[in-house]
XYZ file of N, CA, C and O in Angstrom:
416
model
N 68.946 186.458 30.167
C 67.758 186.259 29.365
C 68.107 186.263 27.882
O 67.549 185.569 27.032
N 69.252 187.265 27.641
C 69.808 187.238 25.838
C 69.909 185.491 25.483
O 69.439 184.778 24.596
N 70.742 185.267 26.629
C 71.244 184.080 25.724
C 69.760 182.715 25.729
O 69.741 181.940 24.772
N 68.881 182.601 26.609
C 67.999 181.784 26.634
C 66.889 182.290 25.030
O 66.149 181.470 24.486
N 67.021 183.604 24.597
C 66.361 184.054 23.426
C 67.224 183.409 21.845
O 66.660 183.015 20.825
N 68.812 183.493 22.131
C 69.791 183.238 21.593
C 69.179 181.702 21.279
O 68.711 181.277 20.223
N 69.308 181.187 22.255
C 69.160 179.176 22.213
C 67.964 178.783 21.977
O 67.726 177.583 21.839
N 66.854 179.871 21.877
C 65.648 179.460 21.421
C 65.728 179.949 19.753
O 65.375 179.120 18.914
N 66.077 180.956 19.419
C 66.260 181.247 17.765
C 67.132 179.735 17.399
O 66.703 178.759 16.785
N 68.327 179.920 17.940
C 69.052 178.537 17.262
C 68.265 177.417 16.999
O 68.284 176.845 15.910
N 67.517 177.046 18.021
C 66.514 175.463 17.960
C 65.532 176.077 16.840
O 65.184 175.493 15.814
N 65.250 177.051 17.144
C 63.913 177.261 15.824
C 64.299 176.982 14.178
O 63.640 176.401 13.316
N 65.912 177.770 14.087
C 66.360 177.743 12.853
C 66.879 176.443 13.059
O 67.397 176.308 11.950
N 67.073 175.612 13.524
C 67.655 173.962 12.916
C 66.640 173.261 12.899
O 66.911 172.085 12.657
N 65.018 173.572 13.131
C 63.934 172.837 13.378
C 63.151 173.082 12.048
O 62.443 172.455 11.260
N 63.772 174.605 12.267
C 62.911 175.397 10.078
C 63.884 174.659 8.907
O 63.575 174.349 7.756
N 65.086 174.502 9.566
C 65.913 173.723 7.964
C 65.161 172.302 7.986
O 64.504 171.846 7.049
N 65.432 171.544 9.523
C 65.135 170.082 8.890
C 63.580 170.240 8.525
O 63.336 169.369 7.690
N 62.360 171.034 8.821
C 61.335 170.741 8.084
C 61.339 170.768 6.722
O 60.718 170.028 5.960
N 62.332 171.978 6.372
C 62.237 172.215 4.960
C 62.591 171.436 4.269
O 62.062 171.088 3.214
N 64.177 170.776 5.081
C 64.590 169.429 4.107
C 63.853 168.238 3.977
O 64.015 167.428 3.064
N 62.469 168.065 5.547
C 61.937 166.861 5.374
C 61.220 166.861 4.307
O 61.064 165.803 3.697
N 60.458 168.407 3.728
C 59.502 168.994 2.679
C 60.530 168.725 1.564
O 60.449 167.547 1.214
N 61.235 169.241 1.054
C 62.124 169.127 -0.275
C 62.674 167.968 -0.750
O 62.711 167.609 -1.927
N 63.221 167.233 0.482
C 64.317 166.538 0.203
C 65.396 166.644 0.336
O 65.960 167.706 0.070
N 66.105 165.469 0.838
C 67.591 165.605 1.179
C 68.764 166.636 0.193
O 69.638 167.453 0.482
N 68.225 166.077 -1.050
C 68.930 166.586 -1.892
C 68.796 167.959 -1.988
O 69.701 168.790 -2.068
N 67.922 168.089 -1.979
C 67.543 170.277 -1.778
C 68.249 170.538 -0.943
O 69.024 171.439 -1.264
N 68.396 170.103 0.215
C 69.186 170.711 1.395
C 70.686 171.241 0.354
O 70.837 172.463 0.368
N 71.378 170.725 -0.206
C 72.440 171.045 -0.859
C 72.160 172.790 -1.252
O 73.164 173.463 -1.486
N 71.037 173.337 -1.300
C 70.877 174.859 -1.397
C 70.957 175.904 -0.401
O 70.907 177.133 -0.454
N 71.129 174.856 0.738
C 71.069 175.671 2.161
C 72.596 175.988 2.571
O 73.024 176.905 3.272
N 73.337 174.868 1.870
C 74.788 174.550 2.291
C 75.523 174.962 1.348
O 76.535 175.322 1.950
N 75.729 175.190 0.041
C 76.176 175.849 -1.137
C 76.417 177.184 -1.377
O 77.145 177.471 -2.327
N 75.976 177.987 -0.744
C 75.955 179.222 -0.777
C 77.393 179.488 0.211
O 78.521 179.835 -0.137
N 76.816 179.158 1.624
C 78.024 179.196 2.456
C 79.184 178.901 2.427
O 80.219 179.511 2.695
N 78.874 177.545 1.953
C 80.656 177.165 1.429
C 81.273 177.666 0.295
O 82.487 177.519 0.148
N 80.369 178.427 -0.795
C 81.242 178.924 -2.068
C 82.340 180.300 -1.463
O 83.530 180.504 -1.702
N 81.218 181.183 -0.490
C 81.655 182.078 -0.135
C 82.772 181.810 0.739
O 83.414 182.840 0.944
N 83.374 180.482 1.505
C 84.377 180.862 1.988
C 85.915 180.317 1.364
O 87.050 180.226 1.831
N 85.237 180.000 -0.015
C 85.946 178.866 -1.180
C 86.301 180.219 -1.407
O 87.261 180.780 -0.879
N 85.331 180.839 -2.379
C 85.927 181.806 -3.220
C 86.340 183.700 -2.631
O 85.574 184.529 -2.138
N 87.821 183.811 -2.958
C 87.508 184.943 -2.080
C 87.071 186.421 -2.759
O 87.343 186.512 -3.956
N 86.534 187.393 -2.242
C 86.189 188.413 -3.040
C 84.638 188.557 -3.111
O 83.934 187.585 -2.836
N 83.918 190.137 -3.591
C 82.219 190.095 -3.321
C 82.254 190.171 -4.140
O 82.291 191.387 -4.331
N 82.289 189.507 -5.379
C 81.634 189.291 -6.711
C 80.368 188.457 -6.481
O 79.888 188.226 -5.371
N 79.796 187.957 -7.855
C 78.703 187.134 -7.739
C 78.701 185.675 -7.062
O 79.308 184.631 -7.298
N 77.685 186.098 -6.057
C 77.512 184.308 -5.980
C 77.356 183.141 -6.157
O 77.739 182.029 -5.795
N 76.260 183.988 -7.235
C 75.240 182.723 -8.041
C 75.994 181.432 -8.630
O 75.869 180.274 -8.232
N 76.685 181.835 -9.517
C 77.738 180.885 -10.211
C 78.777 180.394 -9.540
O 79.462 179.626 -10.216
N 79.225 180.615 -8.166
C 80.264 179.868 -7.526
C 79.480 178.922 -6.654
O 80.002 177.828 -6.443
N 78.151 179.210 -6.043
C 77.413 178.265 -5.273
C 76.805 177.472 -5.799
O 76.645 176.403 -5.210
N 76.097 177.711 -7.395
C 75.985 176.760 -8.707
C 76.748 175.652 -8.630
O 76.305 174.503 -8.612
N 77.892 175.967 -8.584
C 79.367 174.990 -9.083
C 79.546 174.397 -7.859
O 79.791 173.195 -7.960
N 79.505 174.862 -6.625
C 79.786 174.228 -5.148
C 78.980 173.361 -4.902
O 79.394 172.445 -4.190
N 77.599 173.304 -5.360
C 76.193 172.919 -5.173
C 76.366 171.179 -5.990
O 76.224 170.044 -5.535
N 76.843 171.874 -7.786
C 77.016 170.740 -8.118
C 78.485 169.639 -7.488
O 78.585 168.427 -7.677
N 79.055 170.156 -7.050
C 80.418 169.560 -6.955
C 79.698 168.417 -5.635
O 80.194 167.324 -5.360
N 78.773 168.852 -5.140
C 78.737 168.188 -3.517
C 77.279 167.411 -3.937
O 76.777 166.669 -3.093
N 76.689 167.569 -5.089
C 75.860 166.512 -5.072
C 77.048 165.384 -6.005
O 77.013 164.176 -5.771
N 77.836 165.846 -6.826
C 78.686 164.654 -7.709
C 79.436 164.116 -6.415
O 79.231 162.951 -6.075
N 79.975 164.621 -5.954
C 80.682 163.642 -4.426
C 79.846 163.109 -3.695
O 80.214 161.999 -3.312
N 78.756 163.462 -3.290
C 78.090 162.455 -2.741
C 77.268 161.112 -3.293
O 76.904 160.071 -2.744
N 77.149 161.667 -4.707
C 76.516 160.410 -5.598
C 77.907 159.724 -5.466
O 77.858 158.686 -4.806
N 79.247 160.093 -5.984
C 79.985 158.636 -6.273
C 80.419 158.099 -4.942
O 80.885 156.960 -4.945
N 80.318 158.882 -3.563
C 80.209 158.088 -2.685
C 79.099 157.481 -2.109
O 79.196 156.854 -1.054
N 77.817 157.643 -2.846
C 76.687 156.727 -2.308
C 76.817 155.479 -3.096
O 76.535 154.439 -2.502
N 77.321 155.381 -4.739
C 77.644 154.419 -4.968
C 78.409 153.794 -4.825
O 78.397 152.764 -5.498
N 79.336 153.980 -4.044
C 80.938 153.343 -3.870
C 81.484 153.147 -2.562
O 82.390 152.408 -2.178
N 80.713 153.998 -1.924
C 81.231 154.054 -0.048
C 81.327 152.190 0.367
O 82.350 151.757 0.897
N 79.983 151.132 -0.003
C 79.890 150.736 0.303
C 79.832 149.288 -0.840
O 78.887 149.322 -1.628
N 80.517 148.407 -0.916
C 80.624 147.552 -2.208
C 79.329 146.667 -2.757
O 79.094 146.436 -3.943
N 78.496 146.198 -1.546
C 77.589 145.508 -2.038
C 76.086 146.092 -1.719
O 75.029 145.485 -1.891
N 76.223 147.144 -1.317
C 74.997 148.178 -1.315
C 75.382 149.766 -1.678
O 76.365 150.353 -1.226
N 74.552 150.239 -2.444
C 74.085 151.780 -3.053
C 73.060 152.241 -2.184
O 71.921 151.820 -1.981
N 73.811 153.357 -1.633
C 72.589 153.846 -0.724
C 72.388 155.460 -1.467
O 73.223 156.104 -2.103
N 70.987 155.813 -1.127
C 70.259 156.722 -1.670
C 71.511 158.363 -1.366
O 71.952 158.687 -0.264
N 71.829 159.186 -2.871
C 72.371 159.814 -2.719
C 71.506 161.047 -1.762
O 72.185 162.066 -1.636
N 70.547 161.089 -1.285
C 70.434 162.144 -0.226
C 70.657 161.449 1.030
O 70.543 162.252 1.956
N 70.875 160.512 1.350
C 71.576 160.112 2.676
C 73.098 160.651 3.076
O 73.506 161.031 4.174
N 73.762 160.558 1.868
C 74.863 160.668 1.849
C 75.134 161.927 1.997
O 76.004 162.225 2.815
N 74.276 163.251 1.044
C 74.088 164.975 0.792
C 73.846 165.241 2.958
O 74.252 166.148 3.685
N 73.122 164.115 3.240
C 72.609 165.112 4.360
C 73.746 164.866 5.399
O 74.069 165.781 6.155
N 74.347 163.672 5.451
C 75.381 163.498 6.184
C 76.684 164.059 5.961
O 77.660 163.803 6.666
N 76.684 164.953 4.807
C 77.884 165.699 4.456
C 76.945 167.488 4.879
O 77.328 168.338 5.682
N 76.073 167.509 4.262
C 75.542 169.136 5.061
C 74.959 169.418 6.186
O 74.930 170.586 6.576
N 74.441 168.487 6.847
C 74.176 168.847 8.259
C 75.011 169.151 8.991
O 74.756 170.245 9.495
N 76.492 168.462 9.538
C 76.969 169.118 10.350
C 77.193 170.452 10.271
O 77.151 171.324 11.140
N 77.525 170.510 8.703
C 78.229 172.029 8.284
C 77.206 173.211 8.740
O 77.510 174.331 9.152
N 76.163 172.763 8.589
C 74.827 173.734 8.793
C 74.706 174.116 10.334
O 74.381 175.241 10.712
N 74.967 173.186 11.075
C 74.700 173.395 12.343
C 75.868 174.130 12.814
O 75.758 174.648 13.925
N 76.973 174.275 12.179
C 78.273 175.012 12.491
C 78.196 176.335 12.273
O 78.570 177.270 12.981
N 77.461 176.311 10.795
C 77.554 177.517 10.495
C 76.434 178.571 11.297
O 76.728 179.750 11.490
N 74.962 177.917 11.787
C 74.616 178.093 13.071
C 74.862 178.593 14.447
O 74.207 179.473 15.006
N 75.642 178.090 14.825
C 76.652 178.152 15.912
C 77.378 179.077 15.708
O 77.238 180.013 16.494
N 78.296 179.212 14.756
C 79.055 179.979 14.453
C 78.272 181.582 14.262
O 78.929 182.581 14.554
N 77.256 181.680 13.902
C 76.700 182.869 13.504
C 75.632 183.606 14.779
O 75.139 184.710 15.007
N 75.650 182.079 15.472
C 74.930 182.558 16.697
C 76.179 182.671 18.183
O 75.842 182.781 19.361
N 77.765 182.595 17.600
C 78.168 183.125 18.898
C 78.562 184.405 18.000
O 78.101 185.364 18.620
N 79.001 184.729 17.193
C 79.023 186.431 16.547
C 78.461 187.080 16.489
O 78.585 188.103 15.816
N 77.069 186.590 17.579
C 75.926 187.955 17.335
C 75.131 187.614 16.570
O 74.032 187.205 16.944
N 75.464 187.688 15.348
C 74.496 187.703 13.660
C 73.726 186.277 13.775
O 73.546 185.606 12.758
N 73.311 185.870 14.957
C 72.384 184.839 14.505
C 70.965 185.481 15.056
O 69.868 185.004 14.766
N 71.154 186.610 15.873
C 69.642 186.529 16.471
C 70.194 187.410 17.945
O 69.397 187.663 18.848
């Protein structure tokens, strides 16, 4: 029964991000995914704020010059590009937190 409670939290939390991102915008999603990745960028418990700042911006500038450039005779919208670079990560980090226990 744990784990059918387990696989129902998981679907809930990937159902609460994409509403939020459908509400915000692609590009917001970059706040869901920034945090996580600074922390496993940078090592040490100092502050976050300013390394997920900088992670945050680094991954919307990579995805803008690959929304303009991925493709030569079309520019596609840089949150297409943000969500196809943070979704998987999100759903990993998901997964990942829901087989360690700490998801639920």
């Amino acid at each position: 029964i744990r784990d059918v409670y387990k696989r129902q939290l998981l679907g809930c939390a990937t159902a609460l991000a994409g509403v939020a991102t459908a509400a915000a915008g692609p590009v917001g999603f970059v706040a869901f995914v920034a945090g996580p990745i600074a922390r496993r960028l940078v090592p040490g418990r100092g502050a976050a704020l300013p390394h997920a700042a900088l992670t945050g911006a680094l991954i919307v500038l990579v995805a803008d010059l690959g929304a303009q450039h991925l493709l030569p005779s079309v520019q596609l919208p840089v949150g297409v590009v943000t969500s196809i670079i943070g979704a998987p990560y999100l759903l990993l980090l998901l997964a990942r937190a829901n087989r360690g226990g700490s998801g639920g």
